[in-house]
XYZ file of C-alpha atoms in Angstrom:
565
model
C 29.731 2.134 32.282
C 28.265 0.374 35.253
C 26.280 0.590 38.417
C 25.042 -1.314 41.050
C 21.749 -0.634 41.157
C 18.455 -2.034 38.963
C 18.131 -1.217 35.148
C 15.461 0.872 34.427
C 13.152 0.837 31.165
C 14.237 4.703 30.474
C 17.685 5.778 30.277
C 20.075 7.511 32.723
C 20.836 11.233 31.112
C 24.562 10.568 32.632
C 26.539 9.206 29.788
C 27.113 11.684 28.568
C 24.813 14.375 30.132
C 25.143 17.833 29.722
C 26.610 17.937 32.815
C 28.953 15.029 32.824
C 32.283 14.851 33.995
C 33.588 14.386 30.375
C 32.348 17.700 30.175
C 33.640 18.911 33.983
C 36.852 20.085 35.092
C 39.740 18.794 36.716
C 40.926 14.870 36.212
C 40.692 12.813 38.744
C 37.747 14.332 41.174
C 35.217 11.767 42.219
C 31.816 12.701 42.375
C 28.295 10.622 42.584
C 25.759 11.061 40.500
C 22.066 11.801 41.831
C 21.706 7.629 41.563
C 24.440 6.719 43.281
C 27.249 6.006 39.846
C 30.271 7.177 40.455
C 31.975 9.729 38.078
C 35.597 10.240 37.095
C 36.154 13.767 35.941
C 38.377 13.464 33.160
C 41.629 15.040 31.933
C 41.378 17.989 29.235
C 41.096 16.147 25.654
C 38.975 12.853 26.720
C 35.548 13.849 25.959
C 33.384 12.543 23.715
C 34.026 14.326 21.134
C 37.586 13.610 21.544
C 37.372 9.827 21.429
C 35.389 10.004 18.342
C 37.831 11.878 16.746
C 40.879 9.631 18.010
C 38.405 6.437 16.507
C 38.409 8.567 13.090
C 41.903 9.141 13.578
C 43.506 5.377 14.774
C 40.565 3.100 13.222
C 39.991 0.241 13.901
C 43.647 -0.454 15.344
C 42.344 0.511 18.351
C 40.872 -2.787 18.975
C 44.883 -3.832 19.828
C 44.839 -7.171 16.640
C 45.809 -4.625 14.173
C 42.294 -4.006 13.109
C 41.641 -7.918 12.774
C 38.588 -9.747 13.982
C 39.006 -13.067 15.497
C 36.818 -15.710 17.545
C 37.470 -15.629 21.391
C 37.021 -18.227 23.741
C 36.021 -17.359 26.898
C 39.329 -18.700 28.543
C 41.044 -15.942 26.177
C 38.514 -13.292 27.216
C 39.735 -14.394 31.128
C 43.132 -13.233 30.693
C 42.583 -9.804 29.357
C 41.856 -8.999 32.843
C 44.303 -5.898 33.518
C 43.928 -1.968 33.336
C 46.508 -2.299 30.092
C 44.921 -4.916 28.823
C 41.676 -5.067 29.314
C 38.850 -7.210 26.986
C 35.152 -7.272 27.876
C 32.037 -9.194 26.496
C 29.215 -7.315 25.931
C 25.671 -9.487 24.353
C 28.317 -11.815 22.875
C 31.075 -9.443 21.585
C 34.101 -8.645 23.165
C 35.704 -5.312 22.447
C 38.961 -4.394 23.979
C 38.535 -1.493 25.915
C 41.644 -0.683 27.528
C 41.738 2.405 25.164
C 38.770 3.764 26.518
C 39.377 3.529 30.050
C 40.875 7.488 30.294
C 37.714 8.530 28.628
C 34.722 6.745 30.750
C 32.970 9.218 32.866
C 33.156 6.411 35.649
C 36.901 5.942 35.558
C 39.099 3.185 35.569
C 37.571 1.177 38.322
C 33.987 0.884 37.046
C 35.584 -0.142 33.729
C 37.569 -3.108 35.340
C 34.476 -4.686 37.011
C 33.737 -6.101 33.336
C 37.474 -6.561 32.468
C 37.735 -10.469 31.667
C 34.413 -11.208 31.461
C 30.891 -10.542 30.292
C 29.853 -7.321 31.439
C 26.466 -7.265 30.000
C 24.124 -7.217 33.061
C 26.270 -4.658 34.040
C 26.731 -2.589 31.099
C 22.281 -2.793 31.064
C 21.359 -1.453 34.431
C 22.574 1.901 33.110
C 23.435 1.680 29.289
C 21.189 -0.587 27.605
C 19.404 2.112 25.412
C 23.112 3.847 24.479
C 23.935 2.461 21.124
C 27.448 0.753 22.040
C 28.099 -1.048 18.553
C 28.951 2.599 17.121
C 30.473 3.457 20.951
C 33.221 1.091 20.819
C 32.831 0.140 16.928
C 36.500 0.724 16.981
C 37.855 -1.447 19.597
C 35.474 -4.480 18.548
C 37.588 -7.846 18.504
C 35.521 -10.509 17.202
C 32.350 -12.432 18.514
C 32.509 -14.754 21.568
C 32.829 -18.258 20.696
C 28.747 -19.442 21.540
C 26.774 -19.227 18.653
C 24.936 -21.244 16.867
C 23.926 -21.446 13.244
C 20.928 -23.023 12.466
C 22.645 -24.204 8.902
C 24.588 -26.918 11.126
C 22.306 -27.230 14.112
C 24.331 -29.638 15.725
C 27.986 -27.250 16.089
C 28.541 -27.144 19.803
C 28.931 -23.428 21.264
C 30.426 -22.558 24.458
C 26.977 -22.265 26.764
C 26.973 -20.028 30.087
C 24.974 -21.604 33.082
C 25.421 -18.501 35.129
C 21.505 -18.346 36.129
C 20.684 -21.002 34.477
C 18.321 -23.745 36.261
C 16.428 -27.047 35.974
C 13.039 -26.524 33.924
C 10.809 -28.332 36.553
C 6.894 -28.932 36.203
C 4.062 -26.175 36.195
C 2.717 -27.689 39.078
C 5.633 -27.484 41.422
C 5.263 -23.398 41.727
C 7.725 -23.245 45.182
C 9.196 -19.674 45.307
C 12.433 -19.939 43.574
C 15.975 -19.215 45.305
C 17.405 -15.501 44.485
C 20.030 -16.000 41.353
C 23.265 -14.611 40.430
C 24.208 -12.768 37.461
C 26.487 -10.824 36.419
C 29.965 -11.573 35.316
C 31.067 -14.713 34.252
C 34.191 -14.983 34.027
C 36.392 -17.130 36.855
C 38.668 -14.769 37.501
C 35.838 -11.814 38.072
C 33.286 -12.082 41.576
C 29.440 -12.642 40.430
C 27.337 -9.833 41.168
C 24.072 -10.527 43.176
C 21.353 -8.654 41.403
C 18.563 -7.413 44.075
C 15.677 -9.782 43.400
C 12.070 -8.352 44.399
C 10.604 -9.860 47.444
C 7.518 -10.845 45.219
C 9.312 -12.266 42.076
C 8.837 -15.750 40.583
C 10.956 -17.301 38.191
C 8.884 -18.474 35.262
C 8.452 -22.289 35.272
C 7.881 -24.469 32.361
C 7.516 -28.109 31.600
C 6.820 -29.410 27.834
C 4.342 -33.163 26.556
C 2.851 -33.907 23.080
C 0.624 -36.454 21.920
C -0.414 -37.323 18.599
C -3.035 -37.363 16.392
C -2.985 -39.614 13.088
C -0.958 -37.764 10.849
C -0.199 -34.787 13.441
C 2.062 -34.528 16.401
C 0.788 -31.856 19.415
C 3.239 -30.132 21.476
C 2.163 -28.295 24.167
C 4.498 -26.174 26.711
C 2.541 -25.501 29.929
C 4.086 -22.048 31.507
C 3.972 -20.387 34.597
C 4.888 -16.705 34.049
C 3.236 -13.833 33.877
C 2.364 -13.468 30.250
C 2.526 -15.232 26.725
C 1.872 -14.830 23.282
C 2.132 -16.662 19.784
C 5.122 -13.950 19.283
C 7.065 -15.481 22.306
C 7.335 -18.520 20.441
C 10.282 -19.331 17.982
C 11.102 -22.275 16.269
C 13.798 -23.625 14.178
C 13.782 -27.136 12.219
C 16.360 -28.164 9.780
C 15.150 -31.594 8.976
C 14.208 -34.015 12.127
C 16.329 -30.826 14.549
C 14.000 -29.286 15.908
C 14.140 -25.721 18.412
C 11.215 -24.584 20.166
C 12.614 -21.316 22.110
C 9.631 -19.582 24.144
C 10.334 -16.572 25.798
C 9.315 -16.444 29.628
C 9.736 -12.746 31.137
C 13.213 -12.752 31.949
C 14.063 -16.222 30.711
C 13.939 -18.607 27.557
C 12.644 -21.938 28.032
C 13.655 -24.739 25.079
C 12.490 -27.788 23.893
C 15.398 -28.946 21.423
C 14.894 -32.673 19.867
C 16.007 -35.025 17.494
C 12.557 -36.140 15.958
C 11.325 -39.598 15.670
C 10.595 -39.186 12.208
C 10.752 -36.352 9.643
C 7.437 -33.968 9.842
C 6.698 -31.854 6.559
C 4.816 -28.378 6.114
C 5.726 -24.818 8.201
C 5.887 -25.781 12.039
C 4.217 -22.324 12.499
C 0.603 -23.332 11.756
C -1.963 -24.055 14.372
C 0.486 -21.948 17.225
C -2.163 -20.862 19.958
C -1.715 -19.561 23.576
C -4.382 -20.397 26.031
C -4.075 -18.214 29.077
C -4.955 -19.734 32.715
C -2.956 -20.030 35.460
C -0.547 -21.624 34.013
C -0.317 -20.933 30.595
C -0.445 -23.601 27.239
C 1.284 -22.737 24.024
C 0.141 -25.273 21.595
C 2.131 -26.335 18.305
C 1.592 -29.122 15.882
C 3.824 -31.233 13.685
C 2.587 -32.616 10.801
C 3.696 -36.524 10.011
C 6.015 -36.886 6.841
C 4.529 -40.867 7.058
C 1.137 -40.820 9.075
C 1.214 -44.625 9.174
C 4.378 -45.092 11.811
C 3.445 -44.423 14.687
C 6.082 -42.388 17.297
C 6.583 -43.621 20.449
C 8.498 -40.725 21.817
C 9.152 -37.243 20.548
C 12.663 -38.176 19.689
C 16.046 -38.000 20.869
C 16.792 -35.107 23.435
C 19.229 -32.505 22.233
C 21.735 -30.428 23.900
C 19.815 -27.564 25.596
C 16.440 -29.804 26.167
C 14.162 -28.758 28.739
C 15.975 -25.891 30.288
C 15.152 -22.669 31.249
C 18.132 -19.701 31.349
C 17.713 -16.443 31.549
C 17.083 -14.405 28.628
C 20.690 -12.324 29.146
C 22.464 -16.131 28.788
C 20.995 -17.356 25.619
C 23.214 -17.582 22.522
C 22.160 -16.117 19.367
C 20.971 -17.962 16.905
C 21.573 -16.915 13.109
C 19.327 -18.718 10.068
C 20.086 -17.621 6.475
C 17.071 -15.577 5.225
C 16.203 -14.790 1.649
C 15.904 -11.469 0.402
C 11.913 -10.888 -1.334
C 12.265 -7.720 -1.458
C 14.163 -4.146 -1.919
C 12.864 -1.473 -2.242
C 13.788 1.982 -2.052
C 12.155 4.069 0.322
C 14.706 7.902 -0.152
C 17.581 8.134 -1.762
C 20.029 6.564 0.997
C 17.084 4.073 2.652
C 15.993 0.611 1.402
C 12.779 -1.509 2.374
C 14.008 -5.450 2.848
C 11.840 -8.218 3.027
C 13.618 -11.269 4.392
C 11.759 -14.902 3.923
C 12.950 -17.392 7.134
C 14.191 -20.620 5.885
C 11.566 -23.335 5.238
C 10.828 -25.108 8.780
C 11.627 -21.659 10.822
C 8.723 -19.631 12.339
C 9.260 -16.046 13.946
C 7.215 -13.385 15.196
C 8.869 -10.437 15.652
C 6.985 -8.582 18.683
C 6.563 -4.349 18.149
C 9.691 -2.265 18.656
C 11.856 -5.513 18.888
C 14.551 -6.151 16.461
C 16.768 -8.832 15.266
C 20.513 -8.418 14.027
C 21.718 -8.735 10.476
C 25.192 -10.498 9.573
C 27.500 -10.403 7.046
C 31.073 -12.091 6.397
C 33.660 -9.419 5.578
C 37.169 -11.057 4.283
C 36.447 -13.792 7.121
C 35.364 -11.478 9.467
C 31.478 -11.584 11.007
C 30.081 -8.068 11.168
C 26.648 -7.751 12.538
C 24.480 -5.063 13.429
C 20.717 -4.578 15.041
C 18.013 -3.615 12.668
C 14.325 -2.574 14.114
C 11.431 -4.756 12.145
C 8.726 -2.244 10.263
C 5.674 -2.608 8.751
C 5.884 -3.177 4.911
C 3.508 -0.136 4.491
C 2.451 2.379 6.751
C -0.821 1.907 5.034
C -3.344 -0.324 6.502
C -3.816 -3.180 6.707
C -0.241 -3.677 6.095
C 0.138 -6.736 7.409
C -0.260 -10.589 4.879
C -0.375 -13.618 5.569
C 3.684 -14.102 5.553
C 4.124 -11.415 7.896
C 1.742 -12.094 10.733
C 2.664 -16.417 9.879
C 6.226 -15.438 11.320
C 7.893 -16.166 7.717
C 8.876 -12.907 6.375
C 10.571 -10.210 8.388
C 10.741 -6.051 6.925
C 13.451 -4.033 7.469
C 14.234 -0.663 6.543
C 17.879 0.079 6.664
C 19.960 3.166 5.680
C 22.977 2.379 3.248
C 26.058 4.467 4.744
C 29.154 4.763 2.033
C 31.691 3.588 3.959
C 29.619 1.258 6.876
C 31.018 -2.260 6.468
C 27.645 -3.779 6.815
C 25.309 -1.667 4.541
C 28.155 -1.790 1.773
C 27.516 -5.387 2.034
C 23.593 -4.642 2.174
C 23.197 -2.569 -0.372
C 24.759 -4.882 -3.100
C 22.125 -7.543 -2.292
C 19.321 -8.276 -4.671
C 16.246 -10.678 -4.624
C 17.293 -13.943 -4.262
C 20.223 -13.360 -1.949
C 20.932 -14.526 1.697
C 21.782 -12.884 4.582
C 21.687 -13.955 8.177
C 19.778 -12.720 10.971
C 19.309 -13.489 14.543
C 17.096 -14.457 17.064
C 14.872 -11.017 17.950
C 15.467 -8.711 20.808
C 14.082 -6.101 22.840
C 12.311 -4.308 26.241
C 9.054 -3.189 25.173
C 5.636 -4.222 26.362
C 3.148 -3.855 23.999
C 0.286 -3.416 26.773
C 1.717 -0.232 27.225
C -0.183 0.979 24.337
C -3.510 -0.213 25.722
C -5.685 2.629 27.693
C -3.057 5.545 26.928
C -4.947 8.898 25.933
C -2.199 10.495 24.556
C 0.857 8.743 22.618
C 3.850 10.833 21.170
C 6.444 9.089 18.927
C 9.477 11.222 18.997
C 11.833 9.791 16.157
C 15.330 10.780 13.941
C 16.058 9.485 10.730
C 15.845 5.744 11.096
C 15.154 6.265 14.761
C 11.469 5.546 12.932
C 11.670 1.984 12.061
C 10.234 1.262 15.941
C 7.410 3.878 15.458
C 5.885 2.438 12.265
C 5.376 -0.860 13.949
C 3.747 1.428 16.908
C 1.661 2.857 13.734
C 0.553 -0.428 12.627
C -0.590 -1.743 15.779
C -2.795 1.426 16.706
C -3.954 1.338 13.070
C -5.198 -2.758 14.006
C -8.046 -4.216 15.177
C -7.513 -3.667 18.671
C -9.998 -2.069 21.138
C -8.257 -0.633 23.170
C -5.801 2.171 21.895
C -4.726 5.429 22.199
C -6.955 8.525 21.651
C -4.666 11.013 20.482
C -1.138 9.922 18.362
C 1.336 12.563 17.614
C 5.002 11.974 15.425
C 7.273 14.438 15.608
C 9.975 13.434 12.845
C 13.597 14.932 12.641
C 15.255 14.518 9.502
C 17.927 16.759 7.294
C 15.647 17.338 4.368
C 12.587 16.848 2.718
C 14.121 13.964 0.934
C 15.280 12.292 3.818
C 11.622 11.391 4.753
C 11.089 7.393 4.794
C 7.593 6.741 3.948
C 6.232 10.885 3.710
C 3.218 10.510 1.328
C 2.502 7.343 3.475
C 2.245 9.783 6.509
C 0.622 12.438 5.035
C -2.310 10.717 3.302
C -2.525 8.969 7.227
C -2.459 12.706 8.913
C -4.794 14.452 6.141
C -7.176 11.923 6.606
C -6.417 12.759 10.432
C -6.782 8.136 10.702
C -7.303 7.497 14.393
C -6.339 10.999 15.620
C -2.954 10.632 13.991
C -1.331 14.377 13.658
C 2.583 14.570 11.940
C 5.153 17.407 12.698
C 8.094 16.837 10.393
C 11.339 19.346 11.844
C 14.355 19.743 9.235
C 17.853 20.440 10.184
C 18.499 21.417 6.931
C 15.559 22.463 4.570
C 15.595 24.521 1.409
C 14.066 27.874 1.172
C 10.613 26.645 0.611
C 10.415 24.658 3.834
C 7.907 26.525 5.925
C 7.487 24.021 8.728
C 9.792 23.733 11.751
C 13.514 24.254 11.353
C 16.826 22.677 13.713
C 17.059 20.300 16.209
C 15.524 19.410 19.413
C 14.665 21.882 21.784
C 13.165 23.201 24.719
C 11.011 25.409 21.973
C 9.840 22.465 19.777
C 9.375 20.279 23.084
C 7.024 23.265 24.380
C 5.281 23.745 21.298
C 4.960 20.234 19.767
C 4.652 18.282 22.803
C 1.227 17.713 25.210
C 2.039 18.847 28.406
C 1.046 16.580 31.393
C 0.132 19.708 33.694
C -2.530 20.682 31.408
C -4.004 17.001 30.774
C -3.953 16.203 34.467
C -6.823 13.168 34.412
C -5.214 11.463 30.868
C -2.445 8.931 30.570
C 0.891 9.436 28.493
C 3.302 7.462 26.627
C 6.370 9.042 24.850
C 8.461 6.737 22.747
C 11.937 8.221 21.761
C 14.531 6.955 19.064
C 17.623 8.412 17.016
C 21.005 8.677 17.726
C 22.331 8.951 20.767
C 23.139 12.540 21.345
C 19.331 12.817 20.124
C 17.684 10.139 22.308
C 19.714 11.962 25.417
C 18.339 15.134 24.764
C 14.790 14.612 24.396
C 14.715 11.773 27.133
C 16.324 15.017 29.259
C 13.607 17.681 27.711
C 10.743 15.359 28.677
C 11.768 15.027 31.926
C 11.805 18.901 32.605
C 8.520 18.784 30.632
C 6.393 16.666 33.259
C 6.860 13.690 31.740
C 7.463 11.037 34.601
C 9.622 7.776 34.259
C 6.773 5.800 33.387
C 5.378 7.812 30.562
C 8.684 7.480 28.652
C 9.811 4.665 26.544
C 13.344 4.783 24.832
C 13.948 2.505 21.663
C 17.415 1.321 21.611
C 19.649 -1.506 19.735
């Protein structure tokens, strides 16, 4: 599950490859993969396949509470530190994977680095696009106890300072020390991540002034970029959360106000870029005539600045708007933030939905769309940061969507904070774009639709989907996306491939291939003076395959993107 070297923004093809151990021969051989992760090969009966079927066959025991979900501190999560009894944190769950050790392709001993602790960082320089919340769903024990909900603003969580350091002024730009990350847990060694000779912590430092009946706050940053969608904020009453994302790291201003403010806190946000950046908020007076003579009282969490892999989640109870029915098994939510919260969720990010289940929290990421692949798509709710769309497919027996798919207008449901790894400037000056998606693997490329189908100047020349689904009626959004290719709308051109089309289908049929790759894809050799960008989302066994098939296509590192939650 782990390695010691860097993440990378693509994924590693080794877990599982075609040619993984799990799929190898004799246990208990050590070999090295081509970037340096070792490799266990395992006994007969522990691949993949296997340890799906054993999850279908033990459920959800195999999480060793019976199938319960509790709350763990993180002095609980320290003593499941041994090979047969091993817990691990991973983004704020802990799953007990002590089961799983005889079927990891690294073995026993790459499993144990995390055992105890929080094996995130870890689990991210080689996993972070494999979708582990259907991985592991089986050995998931509860969450860990650090998050907050915005409902009671004041609950106390359990915070991690691993990495965490003083927010100091925008002036002071001294090259910061190298950091540790890695595990946290006391009874684990912290892992020293290789820090680039060149790299600068972001910097931030917060002041406000006001203005009659309005209250400025301005955060001056030094980092290398910012936008109006790297800003988040949360106010229940005089609590307010400003949470601005920095690169790497999350800088907050958290306060008790002076006096109560009125209105959305997400009018007038503006980023002015310079050297050190501003991003610019205002607060509207609930009584103009008293005048503040500070912000307010200074909350847990003021002025700090952690790194992004350390912040707790934080969970505000959205209304549903909308839901609408996109194919038979696929709904369309619209979810309005709570009055006082602003958020802008940035392309191919997502946030995570969550639902109580006889006590127990289940949650689970969902990719923010578009509410119409028509343009302009996008109100004034949507780009205000005060509605968030989702399109989410109802499984019959998934826990969460059962939950889902029973709510109706009016209703609540909880989502998080947003996350997510890609950089929208990515889009900018590319010649060629192809969005390889399956089934709900879309949800990331009709945000990439939108945006090309904005205002912006620079964007690609030439778009291409290629969309695997089962049938024809398993096709989110298909008139959308024909009208859009017919009328051939910036270049756009749509292949739709069914695994399992009636007799009239006469496009492509199966899966992905080295044929379809070959046939549907641009080939780099041939465009030798244009740029590329291939985005890639589905399942797992999907997203492995045609990461892999690009790769032997001429598609470099760089020109590959892979969406996972």
């Amino acid at each position: 599950m782990f390695s010691s070297g860097g993440g990378l923004q693509v994924p590693k093809p080794q877990f599982p490859a075609l040619n993984s151990p799990q799929r190898a021969g004799a246990a208990g051989v050590l070999t090295t993969a081509s970037n340096g992760t070792r490799k266990v090969a395992l006994a007969p009966g522990h691949s993949l396949m296997d340890w799906i079927r054993l999850g279908q066959k033990e459920g959800r025991k195999l999480n060793g509470i019976g199938g319960q979900n509790c709350v763990v501190s993180p002095e609980e999560l320290a003593r499941h530190n041994k090979v047969e009894d091993a817990w691990m944190s991973i983004r704020g769950k802990v799953y007990n994977v002590t089961p799983y050790m005889s079927f990891h392709p690294g073995g026993e001993d790459e499993m144990m680095r995390g055992a105890g602790g929080d094996g995130t960082s870890l689990f991210d320089d080689v996993h972070q696009w494999v979708n582990l919340e259907s991985m592991l769903e089986k050995c998931y024990v509860g969450q860990l106890r650090k998050t907050i909900d915005i409902r009671n603003p004041s609950t106390k969580g359990v915070i991690k300072r691993v990495g965490e350091m003083k927010a100091t002024s925008a002036a002071t730009l001294a090259p910061p020390a190298p950091v540790n990350t890695g595990l946290t847990s006391t009874t684990q060694p912290v892992v020293e991540e290789p820090v680039p000779a060149d790299y600068q912590k972001p910097k931030a430092r917060y002041d406000w002034y006001q203005n009659g009946e309005k209250i400025t706050v301005t955060i001056y940053a030094k980092c290398k970029s910012v936008s109006t969608e790297h800003l988040i904020i949360d106010r229940k009453k005089r609590d307010l959360r400003a949470t601005l994302f920095l690169d790497d790291h999350v800088y907050t201003v958290h306060f008790d106000l002076f006096e109560e403010v009125t209105g959305e806190c997400g009018e007038g946000i503006k980023v002015i870029a310079g050297p050190v950046h501003r991003v610019i908020f205002v607060l509207n007076k609930k009584n103009p005539d008293i005048k503040w003579v500070s912000l307010g009282k200074a909350l847990e969490g003021n002025n700090t600045m952690i790194q992004r892999i350390d912040k707790e989640p934080t969970f505000r109870p959205c209304k549903v708007t909308t839901c609408q029915p996109l194919t038979h098994d696929i709904k369309l939510f619209g979810l309005e933030l709570p009055s006082g919260c602003h958020m802008c969720l940035p392309t191919g990010y997502h946030v995570h939905l969550r639902v109580n289940v006889d006590g127990n929290d289940i949650t689970r990421p969902y990719t923010a769309v578009p509410p119409s692949l028509l343009p302009p798509s996008y109100h004034g709710a949507e780009t205000s940061g005060r509605i968030i769309h989702l399109m989410i497919k109802m499984y019959p027996d998934g826990q969460l969507t059962q939950q889902l798919s029973r709510l109706d207008v009016g209703d609540t449901v909880d989502a998080s904070d947003y996350e997510g790894t890609f950089v929208e400037s990515r889009l900018q000056r590319i010649d060629r774009l192809t969005l390889v998606a399956a089934g709900t693997g879309f949800t990331p490329m009709a945000r990439l639709l939108d945006w090309c189908f904005g205002q912006q100047k620079q964007k690609p020349k030439h778009i291409k989907l290629i969309f695997f689904n089962k049938t024809e009626g398993d096709i989110p959004w298909r008139d959308d996306l024909t009208r859009l290719a017919e009328t051939r709308h910036h270049n756009l051109e749509v292949v739709h491939v069914l695994s399992e089309p009636d007799q009239r289908w006469a496009g492509p049929r199966g899966r992905i291939r080295q044929e379809l790759v070959e046939e549907f894809f641009w080939s780099p050799a041939q465009h030798p003076n244009e740029t590329f960008l291939t985005c890639i989302c589905g399942p797992t066994p999907f997203t492995q395959l045609a990461y892999k098939l690009s790769k032997a296509y001429g598609y470099a590192n760089e020109m590959i993107h892979v969406f996972a939650a």
